[in-house]
Amino acid sequence: MTIRLPLPGGGTRAYRPRTEPLAPAAPGAAAPTSRTVLAAAHVVADPYAGTTPDGPAAVDWDATLAFRHHLWSHGLGVAEAMDTAQRGMGLDWGGAAELIRRSGAEARAVGGRIACGAGTDQLAAGTLPEIRAAYEEQLAVVEAAGAQPVLMASRALAAAATGPEDYLDLYGHLLRQAAEPVVLHWLGPMFDPALEGYWGSTDLDAATETFLDVIAAHPDKVDGVKISLLDAGREVALRRRLPDGVRCYTGDDFHYPELIAGDEQGFSHALLGVLDPLGPLAARAVRVLDTGDTAGFRALLDPTVPLARHLFEPPTRYYKTGVVLLAWLAGHQEHFTMVGGLHSARSLPHLARAYELADGLGLFPDPARAEARMRALLTVHGVPR
């Protein structure tokens, strides 16, 4: 049987869904050894909560934590309370703090790896001392949860800083007081327009120098850097300049296979939102890479890039909508709603194409269920059978 998928601008076309998933990945696999792989995970909304898009986030904690266990079961680490979890786009700091505490406890219970975002999203704006205090508050929550901190880029800091010196001073203060090495996150404006000019300059070369200066001043307190600029060449150039012992975690959802595979001068680890829907397949691919089989790794992961590029197409910050759609179609949650009402942030043809690409990759454990759910979504939107 075929399903009629909507086209941009009107009309539909026939698509024949696959009937079998890709060879299933059995849970219980060991973590990859050649690369550290962290999946930035989404949150599951509570569809019964009486809230509004601008109200406090209502989270289905059972479903949200079950998804983290799914990722851990395939040997992946979890990057918690990051951009993929809708930080600053539906998930407020109160909800993020509770998410960090709950996920940290679950990680300890199963021995799962977890890193959590610490930022300043309890502030709409503030002075530099207020921004520092906000970071300190969140850093304390992450450390108390037993998680590795990821110092996220701050909208408030981007607005308040007058130049590179403010970044050097504030990050230096935070790194000096961090109990353990942290991950520094450079999130580009394609993911969040409010971060334009981060590190004190809109010139990326100048911003890179400031970023590297922060690391060079405190290499013992920086486990690694997460680069989310969607520019593979820039990431590789920066990666080659990192001090010994400081890792590069790619956040490039367009070029991740080549960046993880690396070259004769090094490679990137991974902290990626696209690993939310790709988790089991990506974990299998990196375990192939563990054996030294780079070609086998690329053969598994390269075909996923068209899906990733579709999910993260401009406006890139709305990629979470496609991620949650695929989680629903895959059976990881029972509805397609999102905190902040963000399930409406992508067009129906965009979502239909995401379904088609994911189905073609065999990502759905039960293709028939995915097809039935996609049909239901299309019916609600008035697409004729």
mmCIF file of C-alpha atoms in Angstrom:
data_model
loop_
_atom_site.group_PDB
_atom_site.id
_atom_site.type_symbol
_atom_site.label_atom_id
_atom_site.label_comp_id
_atom_site.label_asym_id
_atom_site.label_seq_id
_atom_site.Cartn_x
_atom_site.Cartn_y
_atom_site.Cartn_z
ATOM 1 C CA MET A 1 0.000 0.000 0.000
ATOM 2 C CA THR A 2 1.016 3.571 -0.584
ATOM 3 C CA ILE A 3 0.582 6.693 1.514
ATOM 4 C CA ARG A 4 -0.039 10.092 -0.031
ATOM 5 C CA LEU A 5 2.409 12.685 1.238
ATOM 6 C CA PRO A 6 1.804 16.433 0.832
ATOM 7 C CA LEU A 7 4.016 18.537 -1.398
ATOM 8 C CA PRO A 8 5.191 22.097 -0.712
ATOM 9 C CA GLY A 9 2.778 24.453 -2.426
ATOM 10 C CA GLY A 10 -0.034 21.927 -2.673
ATOM 11 C CA GLY A 11 -0.805 18.506 -4.027
ATOM 12 C CA THR A 12 0.347 15.078 -2.913
ATOM 13 C CA ARG A 13 2.461 12.218 -4.161
ATOM 14 C CA ALA A 14 2.442 8.518 -3.463
ATOM 15 C CA TYR A 15 5.048 6.891 -1.242
ATOM 16 C CA ARG A 16 5.331 3.193 -0.534
ATOM 17 C CA PRO A 17 6.583 2.664 3.045
ATOM 18 C CA ARG A 18 9.022 -0.106 3.811
ATOM 19 C CA THR A 19 7.663 -3.100 5.662
ATOM 20 C CA GLU A 20 10.736 -4.099 7.669
ATOM 21 C CA PRO A 21 13.093 -2.008 9.791
ATOM 22 C CA LEU A 22 16.828 -1.991 9.384
ATOM 23 C CA ALA A 23 18.417 -4.949 11.154
ATOM 24 C CA PRO A 24 17.403 -4.141 14.735
ATOM 25 C CA ALA A 25 20.049 -2.971 17.142
ATOM 26 C CA ALA A 26 19.850 -5.008 20.309
ATOM 27 C CA PRO A 27 19.991 -2.962 23.520
ATOM 28 C CA GLY A 28 22.597 -3.773 26.118
ATOM 29 C CA ALA A 29 25.557 -2.986 23.869
ATOM 30 C CA ALA A 30 28.754 -1.623 25.334
ATOM 31 C CA ALA A 31 29.661 2.009 24.792
ATOM 32 C CA PRO A 32 31.889 2.781 21.810
ATOM 33 C CA THR A 33 35.556 2.923 22.755
ATOM 34 C CA SER A 34 37.249 4.962 20.022
ATOM 35 C CA ARG A 35 34.940 7.986 20.326
ATOM 36 C CA THR A 36 32.879 9.555 23.090
ATOM 37 C CA VAL A 37 29.339 9.807 21.729
ATOM 38 C CA LEU A 38 26.667 11.879 23.462
ATOM 39 C CA ALA A 39 23.134 12.201 22.128
ATOM 40 C CA ALA A 40 21.414 15.470 22.954
ATOM 41 C CA ALA A 41 17.948 14.280 23.956
ATOM 42 C CA HIS A 42 14.508 15.861 23.557
ATOM 43 C CA VAL A 43 11.863 16.183 26.255
ATOM 44 C CA VAL A 44 8.383 14.676 26.049
ATOM 45 C CA ALA A 45 5.552 17.094 26.787
ATOM 46 C CA ASP A 46 2.584 16.257 28.988
ATOM 47 C CA PRO A 47 -0.324 16.680 26.544
ATOM 48 C CA TYR A 48 -2.919 16.717 29.338
ATOM 49 C CA ALA A 49 -1.428 19.627 31.267
ATOM 50 C CA GLY A 50 -3.362 22.880 31.360
ATOM 51 C CA THR A 51 -0.577 25.116 30.150
ATOM 52 C CA THR A 52 0.078 27.543 27.311
ATOM 53 C CA PRO A 53 3.065 28.082 24.997
ATOM 54 C CA ASP A 54 4.316 30.940 27.167
ATOM 55 C CA GLY A 55 3.611 29.184 30.468
ATOM 56 C CA PRO A 56 5.793 26.822 32.496
ATOM 57 C CA ALA A 57 6.842 23.682 30.640
ATOM 58 C CA ALA A 58 4.737 20.616 31.398
ATOM 59 C CA VAL A 59 6.907 17.504 30.995
ATOM 60 C CA ASP A 60 5.889 13.854 30.920
ATOM 61 C CA TRP A 61 8.675 12.671 33.202
ATOM 62 C CA ASP A 62 8.119 8.940 32.724
ATOM 63 C CA ALA A 63 8.319 9.116 28.926
ATOM 64 C CA THR A 64 11.179 11.615 29.002
ATOM 65 C CA LEU A 65 13.314 9.455 31.283
ATOM 66 C CA ALA A 66 12.406 6.281 29.397
ATOM 67 C CA PHE A 67 13.913 7.833 26.291
ATOM 68 C CA ARG A 68 17.172 8.456 28.170
ATOM 69 C CA HIS A 69 17.222 4.776 29.152
ATOM 70 C CA HIS A 70 16.729 3.899 25.473
ATOM 71 C CA LEU A 71 19.863 5.879 24.564
ATOM 72 C CA TRP A 72 21.909 4.428 27.435
ATOM 73 C CA SER A 73 20.820 0.909 26.494
ATOM 74 C CA HIS A 74 22.581 1.310 23.150
ATOM 75 C CA GLY A 75 25.821 2.459 24.729
ATOM 76 C CA LEU A 76 25.348 6.156 24.082
ATOM 77 C CA GLY A 77 25.855 8.954 26.562
ATOM 78 C CA VAL A 78 23.135 11.530 27.120
ATOM 79 C CA ALA A 79 23.642 15.264 26.744
ATOM 80 C CA GLU A 80 20.870 16.584 28.951
ATOM 81 C CA ALA A 81 19.063 19.911 29.121
ATOM 82 C CA MET A 82 20.733 21.150 25.948
ATOM 83 C CA ASP A 83 19.342 22.937 22.906
ATOM 84 C CA THR A 84 17.592 19.733 21.768
ATOM 85 C CA ALA A 85 15.617 19.723 25.033
ATOM 86 C CA GLN A 86 14.228 23.134 23.980
ATOM 87 C CA ARG A 87 16.268 25.215 26.404
ATOM 88 C CA GLY A 88 15.018 28.737 25.889
ATOM 89 C CA MET A 89 12.413 27.494 23.394
ATOM 90 C CA GLY A 90 9.721 26.060 25.642
ATOM 91 C CA LEU A 91 11.722 24.530 28.501
ATOM 92 C CA ASP A 92 12.230 27.103 31.245
ATOM 93 C CA TRP A 93 15.006 26.931 33.847
ATOM 94 C CA GLY A 94 12.703 25.445 36.476
ATOM 95 C CA GLY A 95 11.872 22.565 34.158
ATOM 96 C CA ALA A 96 15.497 22.202 33.070
ATOM 97 C CA ALA A 97 16.709 22.027 36.683
ATOM 98 C CA GLU A 98 14.194 19.284 37.461
ATOM 99 C CA LEU A 99 15.224 17.467 34.276
ATOM 100 C CA ILE A 100 18.888 17.617 35.314
ATOM 101 C CA ARG A 101 18.141 16.274 38.791
ATOM 102 C CA ARG A 102 15.935 13.441 37.548
ATOM 103 C CA SER A 103 18.213 12.420 34.696
ATOM 104 C CA GLY A 104 21.268 12.575 36.923
ATOM 105 C CA ALA A 105 19.625 10.169 39.364
ATOM 106 C CA GLU A 106 18.644 7.790 36.541
ATOM 107 C CA ALA A 107 22.175 7.908 35.117
ATOM 108 C CA ARG A 108 23.651 6.953 38.483
ATOM 109 C CA ALA A 109 21.186 4.079 38.813
ATOM 110 C CA VAL A 110 22.221 2.464 35.515
ATOM 111 C CA GLY A 111 25.802 3.676 35.178
ATOM 112 C CA GLY A 112 24.943 5.825 32.163
ATOM 113 C CA ARG A 113 27.131 8.677 31.023
ATOM 114 C CA ILE A 114 25.532 12.111 31.311
ATOM 115 C CA ALA A 115 26.534 15.691 30.641
ATOM 116 C CA CYS A 116 24.176 18.584 31.362
ATOM 117 C CA GLY A 117 23.862 22.112 30.094
ATOM 118 C CA ALA A 118 24.496 25.020 32.447
ATOM 119 C CA GLY A 119 23.550 28.445 31.158
ATOM 120 C CA THR A 120 21.773 31.617 32.199
ATOM 121 C CA ASP A 121 18.222 31.122 30.931
ATOM 122 C CA GLN A 122 16.695 32.088 34.275
ATOM 123 C CA LEU A 123 17.608 35.623 33.148
ATOM 124 C CA ALA A 124 15.982 37.492 30.291
ATOM 125 C CA ALA A 125 18.810 40.020 30.551
ATOM 126 C CA GLY A 126 21.248 41.151 33.188
ATOM 127 C CA THR A 127 24.496 42.768 34.174
ATOM 128 C CA LEU A 128 27.743 40.838 33.983
ATOM 129 C CA PRO A 129 27.693 40.080 37.761
ATOM 130 C CA GLU A 130 24.091 38.849 37.449
ATOM 131 C CA ILE A 131 25.030 36.677 34.472
ATOM 132 C CA ARG A 132 27.941 35.201 36.400
ATOM 133 C CA ALA A 133 25.658 34.423 39.353
ATOM 134 C CA ALA A 134 23.148 32.762 37.022
ATOM 135 C CA TYR A 135 25.860 30.548 35.547
ATOM 136 C CA GLU A 136 27.056 29.682 39.058
ATOM 137 C CA GLU A 137 23.543 28.681 40.123
ATOM 138 C CA GLN A 138 23.140 26.331 37.175
ATOM 139 C CA LEU A 139 26.654 24.950 37.459
ATOM 140 C CA ALA A 140 25.925 24.028 41.069
ATOM 141 C CA VAL A 141 22.752 22.172 40.055
ATOM 142 C CA VAL A 142 24.598 20.185 37.393
ATOM 143 C CA GLU A 143 27.477 19.271 39.701
ATOM 144 C CA ALA A 144 25.080 18.274 42.492
ATOM 145 C CA ALA A 145 23.371 15.921 40.035
ATOM 146 C CA GLY A 146 26.683 14.153 39.428
ATOM 147 C CA ALA A 147 26.788 15.183 35.770
ATOM 148 C CA GLN A 148 29.537 16.710 33.674
ATOM 149 C CA PRO A 149 28.761 20.395 33.045
ATOM 150 C CA VAL A 150 28.454 21.809 29.563
ATOM 151 C CA LEU A 151 28.842 25.583 29.771
ATOM 152 C CA MET A 152 26.255 26.708 27.241
ATOM 153 C CA ALA A 153 26.361 29.947 25.318
ATOM 154 C CA SER A 154 24.329 32.682 27.029
ATOM 155 C CA ARG A 155 21.899 35.036 25.312
ATOM 156 C CA ALA A 156 22.246 37.414 28.245
ATOM 157 C CA LEU A 157 26.028 37.436 27.929
ATOM 158 C CA ALA A 158 25.850 38.015 24.173
ATOM 159 C CA ALA A 159 23.687 41.073 24.874
ATOM 160 C CA ALA A 160 25.685 42.442 27.824
ATOM 161 C CA ALA A 161 29.296 41.835 26.790
ATOM 162 C CA THR A 162 31.130 44.789 25.297
ATOM 163 C CA GLY A 163 34.065 42.823 23.887
ATOM 164 C CA PRO A 164 36.275 39.731 24.164
ATOM 165 C CA GLU A 165 37.565 40.760 27.600
ATOM 166 C CA ASP A 166 34.149 40.215 29.163
ATOM 167 C CA TYR A 167 34.094 36.628 27.863
ATOM 168 C CA LEU A 168 37.647 35.962 29.015
ATOM 169 C CA ASP A 169 36.872 37.277 32.480
ATOM 170 C CA LEU A 170 33.530 35.530 32.987
ATOM 171 C CA TYR A 171 34.523 32.146 31.584
ATOM 172 C CA GLY A 172 37.814 32.292 33.443
ATOM 173 C CA HIS A 173 35.937 32.807 36.699
ATOM 174 C CA LEU A 174 33.604 29.884 35.993
ATOM 175 C CA LEU A 175 36.395 27.520 34.981
ATOM 176 C CA ARG A 176 38.445 28.316 38.075
ATOM 177 C CA GLN A 177 35.585 27.301 40.337
ATOM 178 C CA ALA A 178 34.375 24.258 38.382
ATOM 179 C CA ALA A 179 34.941 21.077 40.386
ATOM 180 C CA GLU A 180 35.760 18.973 37.314
ATOM 181 C CA PRO A 181 36.656 19.695 33.681
ATOM 182 C CA VAL A 182 33.742 21.015 31.669
ATOM 183 C CA VAL A 183 32.718 21.137 28.030
ATOM 184 C CA LEU A 184 32.571 24.603 26.468
ATOM 185 C CA HIS A 185 29.749 25.031 23.969
ATOM 186 C CA TRP A 186 29.937 27.393 21.005
ATOM 187 C CA LEU A 187 26.435 27.482 19.555
ATOM 188 C CA GLY A 188 26.191 29.421 16.322
ATOM 189 C CA PRO A 189 23.462 31.936 15.451
ATOM 190 C CA MET A 190 21.889 29.510 12.993
ATOM 191 C CA PHE A 191 20.725 27.610 16.095
ATOM 192 C CA ASP A 192 19.930 30.749 18.098
ATOM 193 C CA PRO A 193 19.984 34.196 16.419
ATOM 194 C CA ALA A 194 20.424 35.867 19.837
ATOM 195 C CA LEU A 195 23.966 34.431 19.944
ATOM 196 C CA GLU A 196 25.237 36.470 17.002
ATOM 197 C CA GLY A 197 28.672 37.877 17.818
ATOM 198 C CA TYR A 198 29.463 35.418 20.597
ATOM 199 C CA TRP A 199 33.012 35.563 21.989
ATOM 200 C CA GLY A 200 32.985 39.294 21.342
ATOM 201 C CA SER A 201 32.968 39.507 17.551
ATOM 202 C CA THR A 202 30.877 38.764 14.480
ATOM 203 C CA ASP A 203 34.178 37.953 12.745
ATOM 204 C CA LEU A 204 34.463 34.206 13.260
ATOM 205 C CA ASP A 205 38.239 34.277 13.000
ATOM 206 C CA ALA A 206 38.451 36.838 15.802
ATOM 207 C CA ALA A 207 35.866 34.955 17.848
ATOM 208 C CA THR A 208 37.881 31.760 17.426
ATOM 209 C CA GLU A 209 40.972 33.438 18.873
ATOM 210 C CA THR A 210 39.057 34.509 21.980
ATOM 211 C CA PHE A 211 37.580 31.044 22.350
ATOM 212 C CA LEU A 212 41.032 29.481 22.136
ATOM 213 C CA ASP A 213 42.392 32.034 24.608
ATOM 214 C CA VAL A 214 39.799 30.933 27.166
ATOM 215 C CA ILE A 215 40.866 27.308 26.734
ATOM 216 C CA ALA A 216 44.591 28.051 26.751
ATOM 217 C CA ALA A 217 44.275 29.870 30.067
ATOM 218 C CA HIS A 218 42.568 26.894 31.757
ATOM 219 C CA PRO A 219 43.354 23.687 29.805
ATOM 220 C CA ASP A 220 43.103 21.561 32.961
ATOM 221 C CA LYS A 221 39.483 22.655 33.438
ATOM 222 C CA VAL A 222 38.317 22.040 29.858
ATOM 223 C CA ASP A 223 37.514 18.449 28.961
ATOM 224 C CA GLY A 224 36.479 19.516 25.512
ATOM 225 C CA VAL A 225 34.652 21.935 23.263
ATOM 226 C CA LYS A 226 31.389 21.434 21.405
ATOM 227 C CA ILE A 227 31.379 23.266 18.100
ATOM 228 C CA SER A 228 27.952 23.910 16.539
ATOM 229 C CA LEU A 229 28.718 26.169 13.585
ATOM 230 C CA LEU A 230 27.773 23.828 10.696
ATOM 231 C CA ASP A 231 31.169 24.572 9.121
ATOM 232 C CA ALA A 232 33.312 21.441 8.859
ATOM 233 C CA GLY A 233 36.423 23.259 7.690
ATOM 234 C CA ARG A 234 36.312 25.700 10.577
ATOM 235 C CA GLU A 235 35.789 22.882 13.075
ATOM 236 C CA VAL A 236 38.753 20.925 11.747
ATOM 237 C CA ALA A 237 40.991 24.011 11.824
ATOM 238 C CA LEU A 238 39.962 24.737 15.420
ATOM 239 C CA ARG A 239 40.308 21.078 16.407
ATOM 240 C CA ARG A 240 43.931 21.063 15.279
ATOM 241 C CA ARG A 241 44.719 24.025 17.539
ATOM 242 C CA LEU A 242 43.298 22.619 20.768
ATOM 243 C CA PRO A 243 45.764 21.931 23.602
ATOM 244 C CA ASP A 244 46.727 18.312 24.199
ATOM 245 C CA GLY A 245 44.035 16.542 26.166
ATOM 246 C CA VAL A 246 41.205 18.884 25.148
ATOM 247 C CA ARG A 247 38.685 17.094 22.971
ATOM 248 C CA CYS A 248 36.558 18.408 20.141
ATOM 249 C CA TYR A 249 32.917 17.295 20.284
ATOM 250 C CA THR A 250 31.291 17.928 16.960
ATOM 251 C CA GLY A 251 27.916 19.599 17.053
ATOM 252 C CA ASP A 252 27.789 19.750 13.245
ATOM 253 C CA ASP A 253 24.589 17.992 12.214
ATOM 254 C CA PHE A 254 25.501 18.417 8.519
ATOM 255 C CA HIS A 255 29.025 16.915 8.406
ATOM 256 C CA TYR A 256 29.203 14.537 11.395
ATOM 257 C CA PRO A 257 30.298 11.352 9.567
ATOM 258 C CA GLU A 258 33.470 12.904 8.149
ATOM 259 C CA LEU A 259 34.242 14.813 11.348
ATOM 260 C CA ILE A 260 33.854 11.755 13.582
ATOM 261 C CA ALA A 261 35.841 9.598 11.157
ATOM 262 C CA GLY A 262 38.595 12.206 11.212
ATOM 263 C CA ASP A 263 41.831 12.394 9.258
ATOM 264 C CA GLU A 264 45.521 11.731 9.771
ATOM 265 C CA GLN A 265 45.708 14.660 12.216
ATOM 266 C CA GLY A 266 42.790 13.789 14.468
ATOM 267 C CA PHE A 267 39.063 13.378 14.802
ATOM 268 C CA SER A 268 36.014 14.742 16.591
ATOM 269 C CA HIS A 269 33.990 13.076 19.296
ATOM 270 C CA ALA A 270 30.248 13.745 19.110
ATOM 271 C CA LEU A 271 27.587 15.678 21.006
ATOM 272 C CA LEU A 272 24.743 15.914 18.538
ATOM 273 C CA GLY A 273 21.013 16.516 18.419
ATOM 274 C CA VAL A 274 20.696 14.320 15.343
ATOM 275 C CA LEU A 275 21.753 11.355 17.472
ATOM 276 C CA ASP A 276 18.354 11.567 19.181
ATOM 277 C CA PRO A 277 16.603 9.889 16.208
ATOM 278 C CA LEU A 278 19.730 8.096 14.950
ATOM 279 C CA GLY A 279 20.821 6.647 18.317
ATOM 280 C CA PRO A 280 20.927 2.868 17.746
ATOM 281 C CA LEU A 281 22.203 3.182 14.164
ATOM 282 C CA ALA A 282 24.880 5.704 15.117
ATOM 283 C CA ALA A 283 26.021 3.593 18.058
ATOM 284 C CA ARG A 284 26.392 0.604 15.762
ATOM 285 C CA ALA A 285 28.361 2.682 13.272
ATOM 286 C CA VAL A 286 30.824 3.936 15.890
ATOM 287 C CA ARG A 287 31.370 0.396 17.176
ATOM 288 C CA VAL A 288 32.336 -0.494 13.602
ATOM 289 C CA LEU A 289 34.763 2.417 13.717
ATOM 290 C CA ASP A 290 36.170 0.969 16.956
ATOM 291 C CA THR A 291 37.481 -1.949 14.879
ATOM 292 C CA GLY A 292 39.358 0.414 12.563
ATOM 293 C CA ASP A 293 36.846 -0.016 9.740
ATOM 294 C CA THR A 294 36.354 3.593 8.665
ATOM 295 C CA ALA A 295 34.741 2.594 5.371
ATOM 296 C CA GLY A 296 32.189 0.453 7.208
ATOM 297 C CA PHE A 297 31.455 3.324 9.577
ATOM 298 C CA ARG A 298 30.872 5.709 6.686
ATOM 299 C CA ALA A 299 28.734 3.155 4.857
ATOM 300 C CA LEU A 300 26.371 3.079 7.831
ATOM 301 C CA LEU A 301 26.340 6.769 8.715
ATOM 302 C CA ASP A 302 26.689 8.619 5.401
ATOM 303 C CA PRO A 303 23.177 7.636 4.221
ATOM 304 C CA THR A 304 21.709 9.403 7.276
ATOM 305 C CA VAL A 305 23.026 12.825 6.233
ATOM 306 C CA PRO A 306 20.098 13.732 3.920
ATOM 307 C CA LEU A 307 17.713 13.213 6.847
ATOM 308 C CA ALA A 308 19.917 15.305 9.139
ATOM 309 C CA ARG A 309 20.211 18.117 6.599
ATOM 310 C CA HIS A 310 16.448 18.095 6.180
ATOM 311 C CA LEU A 311 15.738 18.195 9.916
ATOM 312 C CA PHE A 312 18.245 21.014 10.429
ATOM 313 C CA GLU A 313 17.411 23.081 7.369
ATOM 314 C CA PRO A 314 16.824 26.817 7.985
ATOM 315 C CA PRO A 315 15.427 28.073 10.230
ATOM 316 C CA THR A 316 17.696 25.542 11.952
ATOM 317 C CA ARG A 317 16.484 26.279 15.480
ATOM 318 C CA TYR A 318 13.225 24.468 14.682
ATOM 319 C CA TYR A 319 14.921 21.119 14.115
ATOM 320 C CA LYS A 320 13.457 19.903 17.414
ATOM 321 C CA THR A 321 10.038 19.586 15.782
ATOM 322 C CA GLY A 322 11.231 16.934 13.349
ATOM 323 C CA VAL A 323 13.159 15.150 16.102
ATOM 324 C CA VAL A 324 10.033 14.823 18.237
ATOM 325 C CA LEU A 325 7.939 13.754 15.245
ATOM 326 C CA LEU A 326 10.358 10.882 14.620
ATOM 327 C CA ALA A 327 10.319 9.897 18.309
ATOM 328 C CA TRP A 328 6.529 9.641 18.120
ATOM 329 C CA LEU A 329 6.585 7.670 14.874
ATOM 330 C CA ALA A 330 9.228 5.334 16.328
ATOM 331 C CA GLY A 331 7.057 4.606 19.373
ATOM 332 C CA HIS A 332 9.103 6.400 22.026
ATOM 333 C CA GLN A 333 6.091 8.520 23.010
ATOM 334 C CA GLU A 334 2.354 8.344 22.496
ATOM 335 C CA HIS A 335 1.658 11.758 20.994
ATOM 336 C CA PHE A 336 3.106 14.498 18.822
ATOM 337 C CA THR A 337 2.957 17.539 21.062
ATOM 338 C CA MET A 338 5.835 19.643 22.375
ATOM 339 C CA VAL A 339 6.453 22.057 25.216
ATOM 340 C CA GLY A 340 5.964 25.608 24.068
ATOM 341 C CA GLY A 341 3.641 24.447 21.270
ATOM 342 C CA LEU A 342 6.672 23.876 19.050
ATOM 343 C CA HIS A 343 5.027 20.950 17.245
ATOM 344 C CA SER A 344 3.566 23.643 14.966
ATOM 345 C CA ALA A 345 6.979 25.081 14.032
ATOM 346 C CA ARG A 346 7.477 23.058 10.824
ATOM 347 C CA SER A 347 5.201 22.687 7.836
ATOM 348 C CA LEU A 348 3.305 19.502 7.087
ATOM 349 C CA PRO A 349 5.333 18.842 3.879
ATOM 350 C CA HIS A 350 8.539 19.195 5.935
ATOM 351 C CA LEU A 351 7.299 16.632 8.444
ATOM 352 C CA ALA A 352 6.159 14.291 5.677
ATOM 353 C CA ARG A 353 9.593 14.401 4.080
ATOM 354 C CA ALA A 354 11.206 13.681 7.459
ATOM 355 C CA TYR A 355 8.982 10.605 7.764
ATOM 356 C CA GLU A 356 9.899 9.443 4.259
ATOM 357 C CA LEU A 357 13.644 9.835 4.803
ATOM 358 C CA ALA A 358 13.587 8.133 8.206
ATOM 359 C CA ASP A 359 11.443 5.289 6.883
ATOM 360 C CA GLY A 360 13.815 4.820 3.973
ATOM 361 C CA LEU A 361 16.673 4.410 6.456
ATOM 362 C CA GLY A 362 14.751 1.777 8.387
ATOM 363 C CA LEU A 363 14.806 3.842 11.585
ATOM 364 C CA PHE A 364 11.333 2.825 12.754
ATOM 365 C CA PRO A 365 11.291 -0.383 14.838
ATOM 366 C CA ASP A 366 7.676 -0.924 13.731
ATOM 367 C CA PRO A 367 7.174 0.537 10.242
ATOM 368 C CA ALA A 368 3.461 -0.275 10.278
ATOM 369 C CA ARG A 369 2.934 1.730 13.451
ATOM 370 C CA ALA A 370 4.927 4.639 12.006
ATOM 371 C CA GLU A 371 2.823 4.555 8.856
ATOM 372 C CA ALA A 372 -0.428 4.458 10.840
ATOM 373 C CA ARG A 373 0.654 7.417 12.961
ATOM 374 C CA MET A 374 1.755 9.388 9.915
ATOM 375 C CA ARG A 375 -1.609 8.686 8.270
ATOM 376 C CA ALA A 376 -3.383 9.961 11.386
ATOM 377 C CA LEU A 377 -1.365 13.188 11.326
ATOM 378 C CA LEU A 378 -2.128 13.693 7.646
ATOM 379 C CA THR A 379 -5.840 13.075 8.220
ATOM 380 C CA VAL A 380 -5.971 15.670 11.002
ATOM 381 C CA HIS A 381 -4.451 18.155 8.545
ATOM 382 C CA GLY A 382 -6.991 17.334 5.830
ATOM 383 C CA VAL A 383 -4.743 15.462 3.440
ATOM 384 C CA PRO A 384 -6.907 13.190 1.266
ATOM 385 C CA ARG A 385 -6.123 9.487 1.219
#
